[in-house]
Amino acid sequence: MQFDLSAVETATMVFVGTLVFALVLAAFVLTAGFIALVLVGVGKLGWFLLSTTLLALVHGINHGWDRLVHHASTVEIPGDFQGQPSPSTGSYPRVILRDS
């Protein structure tokens, strides 16, 4: 027994067509939403990695500078610097800056 499509009423065909169209639209919206969530997640992950890397870099630079300053404060310089004449402003002795 073959199915005769001409026996189906027009209203039934319109109803089924509307359901199929609604399913296609729903699938499109769900797919677009899922892709948007994935892109937001990837962006957030990228930003997290970038900010963590930059923060670690700044922390490393600060730590290295702190070690350098503390090491320099422990070094004893033999003798004092003698004042040297400056061509335009007179003579001023050099000042050795130390970490307090």
PDB file of C-alpha atoms in Angstrom:
ATOM      1  CA  MET A   1       0.000   0.000   0.000  1.00  0.00           C
ATOM      2  CA  GLN A   2       1.497   3.288  -1.084  1.00  0.00           C
ATOM      3  CA  PHE A   3       1.005   6.541   0.746  1.00  0.00           C
ATOM      4  CA  ASP A   4      -0.809   9.089  -1.398  1.00  0.00           C
ATOM      5  CA  LEU A   5       0.247  12.623  -0.473  1.00  0.00           C
ATOM      6  CA  SER A   6      -2.683  14.092  -2.342  1.00  0.00           C
ATOM      7  CA  ALA A   7      -4.985  12.475   0.219  1.00  0.00           C
ATOM      8  CA  VAL A   8      -3.535  14.598   3.022  1.00  0.00           C
ATOM      9  CA  GLU A   9      -5.381  17.809   3.693  1.00  0.00           C
ATOM     10  CA  THR A  10      -3.652  21.121   3.045  1.00  0.00           C
ATOM     11  CA  ALA A  11      -4.023  22.223   6.676  1.00  0.00           C
ATOM     12  CA  THR A  12      -2.218  19.096   7.858  1.00  0.00           C
ATOM     13  CA  MET A  13       0.657  19.686   5.406  1.00  0.00           C
ATOM     14  CA  VAL A  14       0.937  23.318   6.525  1.00  0.00           C
ATOM     15  CA  PHE A  15       0.976  22.209  10.165  1.00  0.00           C
ATOM     16  CA  VAL A  16       3.708  19.603   9.591  1.00  0.00           C
ATOM     17  CA  GLY A  17       5.718  22.076   7.498  1.00  0.00           C
ATOM     18  CA  THR A  18       5.464  24.651  10.275  1.00  0.00           C
ATOM     19  CA  LEU A  19       6.716  22.108  12.820  1.00  0.00           C
ATOM     20  CA  VAL A  20       9.676  21.184  10.599  1.00  0.00           C
ATOM     21  CA  PHE A  21      10.518  24.868  10.072  1.00  0.00           C
ATOM     22  CA  ALA A  22      10.285  25.469  13.853  1.00  0.00           C
ATOM     23  CA  LEU A  23      12.648  22.548  14.503  1.00  0.00           C
ATOM     24  CA  VAL A  24      15.164  23.926  11.985  1.00  0.00           C
ATOM     25  CA  LEU A  25      15.006  27.379  13.619  1.00  0.00           C
ATOM     26  CA  ALA A  26      15.359  25.887  17.112  1.00  0.00           C
ATOM     27  CA  ALA A  27      18.385  23.856  16.012  1.00  0.00           C
ATOM     28  CA  PHE A  28      19.950  26.998  14.500  1.00  0.00           C
ATOM     29  CA  VAL A  29      19.380  29.048  17.670  1.00  0.00           C
ATOM     30  CA  LEU A  30      20.730  26.279  19.914  1.00  0.00           C
ATOM     31  CA  THR A  31      23.807  25.865  17.727  1.00  0.00           C
ATOM     32  CA  ALA A  32      24.451  29.609  17.631  1.00  0.00           C
ATOM     33  CA  GLY A  33      24.097  29.854  21.416  1.00  0.00           C
ATOM     34  CA  PHE A  34      26.457  26.938  21.959  1.00  0.00           C
ATOM     35  CA  ILE A  35      29.057  28.456  19.630  1.00  0.00           C
ATOM     36  CA  ALA A  36      28.739  31.809  21.443  1.00  0.00           C
ATOM     37  CA  LEU A  37      29.291  30.110  24.811  1.00  0.00           C
ATOM     38  CA  VAL A  38      32.346  28.294  23.460  1.00  0.00           C
ATOM     39  CA  LEU A  39      33.808  31.549  22.092  1.00  0.00           C
ATOM     40  CA  VAL A  40      33.200  33.353  25.381  1.00  0.00           C
ATOM     41  CA  GLY A  41      34.856  30.488  27.261  1.00  0.00           C
ATOM     42  CA  VAL A  42      37.876  30.509  24.955  1.00  0.00           C
ATOM     43  CA  GLY A  43      38.164  34.292  25.306  1.00  0.00           C
ATOM     44  CA  LYS A  44      37.966  34.095  29.081  1.00  0.00           C
ATOM     45  CA  LEU A  45      40.580  31.338  29.162  1.00  0.00           C
ATOM     46  CA  GLY A  46      42.873  33.381  26.915  1.00  0.00           C
ATOM     47  CA  TRP A  47      42.465  36.470  29.078  1.00  0.00           C
ATOM     48  CA  PHE A  48      43.115  34.435  32.234  1.00  0.00           C
ATOM     49  CA  LEU A  49      46.310  32.974  30.785  1.00  0.00           C
ATOM     50  CA  LEU A  50      47.503  36.370  29.538  1.00  0.00           C
ATOM     51  CA  SER A  51      46.788  38.175  32.813  1.00  0.00           C
ATOM     52  CA  THR A  52      48.385  35.384  34.867  1.00  0.00           C
ATOM     53  CA  THR A  53      51.490  35.456  32.679  1.00  0.00           C
ATOM     54  CA  LEU A  54      51.800  39.234  32.919  1.00  0.00           C
ATOM     55  CA  LEU A  55      51.247  39.161  36.678  1.00  0.00           C
ATOM     56  CA  ALA A  56      53.928  36.483  37.091  1.00  0.00           C
ATOM     57  CA  LEU A  57      56.310  38.505  34.912  1.00  0.00           C
ATOM     58  CA  VAL A  58      55.788  41.677  36.955  1.00  0.00           C
ATOM     59  CA  HIS A  59      56.146  39.716  40.191  1.00  0.00           C
ATOM     60  CA  GLY A  60      59.406  38.201  38.933  1.00  0.00           C
ATOM     61  CA  ILE A  61      60.780  41.596  37.939  1.00  0.00           C
ATOM     62  CA  ASN A  62      59.850  43.054  41.341  1.00  0.00           C
ATOM     63  CA  HIS A  63      61.413  40.114  43.159  1.00  0.00           C
ATOM     64  CA  GLY A  64      64.623  40.394  41.141  1.00  0.00           C
ATOM     65  CA  TRP A  65      64.827  44.135  41.721  1.00  0.00           C
ATOM     66  CA  ASP A  66      64.258  43.656  45.445  1.00  0.00           C
ATOM     67  CA  ARG A  67      67.072  41.094  45.625  1.00  0.00           C
ATOM     68  CA  LEU A  68      69.383  43.381  43.667  1.00  0.00           C
ATOM     69  CA  VAL A  69      68.682  46.381  45.933  1.00  0.00           C
ATOM     70  CA  HIS A  70      69.164  44.361  49.116  1.00  0.00           C
ATOM     71  CA  HIS A  71      72.383  42.857  47.764  1.00  0.00           C
ATOM     72  CA  ALA A  72      73.670  46.296  46.793  1.00  0.00           C
ATOM     73  CA  SER A  73      72.928  47.624  50.280  1.00  0.00           C
ATOM     74  CA  THR A  74      75.179  44.988  51.854  1.00  0.00           C
ATOM     75  CA  VAL A  75      78.173  45.734  49.638  1.00  0.00           C
ATOM     76  CA  GLU A  76      80.805  47.927  51.290  1.00  0.00           C
ATOM     77  CA  ILE A  77      82.492  50.431  49.010  1.00  0.00           C
ATOM     78  CA  PRO A  78      86.119  51.020  49.970  1.00  0.00           C
ATOM     79  CA  GLY A  79      86.803  54.721  50.414  1.00  0.00           C
ATOM     80  CA  ASP A  80      84.615  57.675  49.687  1.00  0.00           C
ATOM     81  CA  PHE A  81      83.978  59.387  46.439  1.00  0.00           C
ATOM     82  CA  GLN A  82      85.790  62.656  46.035  1.00  0.00           C
ATOM     83  CA  GLY A  83      83.884  65.617  44.784  1.00  0.00           C
ATOM     84  CA  GLN A  84      84.449  66.386  41.139  1.00  0.00           C
ATOM     85  CA  PRO A  85      84.126  69.827  39.673  1.00  0.00           C
ATOM     86  CA  SER A  86      81.145  70.366  37.470  1.00  0.00           C
ATOM     87  CA  PRO A  87      81.674  72.752  34.590  1.00  0.00           C
ATOM     88  CA  SER A  88      78.539  74.820  35.117  1.00  0.00           C
ATOM     89  CA  THR A  89      77.287  74.498  38.693  1.00  0.00           C
ATOM     90  CA  GLY A  90      80.396  74.307  40.852  1.00  0.00           C
ATOM     91  CA  SER A  91      81.419  71.169  42.716  1.00  0.00           C
ATOM     92  CA  TYR A  92      79.146  68.825  44.613  1.00  0.00           C
ATOM     93  CA  PRO A  93      80.258  65.604  46.288  1.00  0.00           C
ATOM     94  CA  ARG A  94      78.635  62.454  44.986  1.00  0.00           C
ATOM     95  CA  VAL A  95      76.150  60.894  47.316  1.00  0.00           C
ATOM     96  CA  ILE A  96      76.003  57.149  47.817  1.00  0.00           C
ATOM     97  CA  LEU A  97      72.378  56.099  48.135  1.00  0.00           C
ATOM     98  CA  ARG A  98      71.732  53.096  50.341  1.00  0.00           C
ATOM     99  CA  ASP A  99      68.625  51.133  51.157  1.00  0.00           C
ATOM    100  CA  SER A 100      67.372  52.267  54.542  1.00  0.00           C
TER     101      SER A 100
END
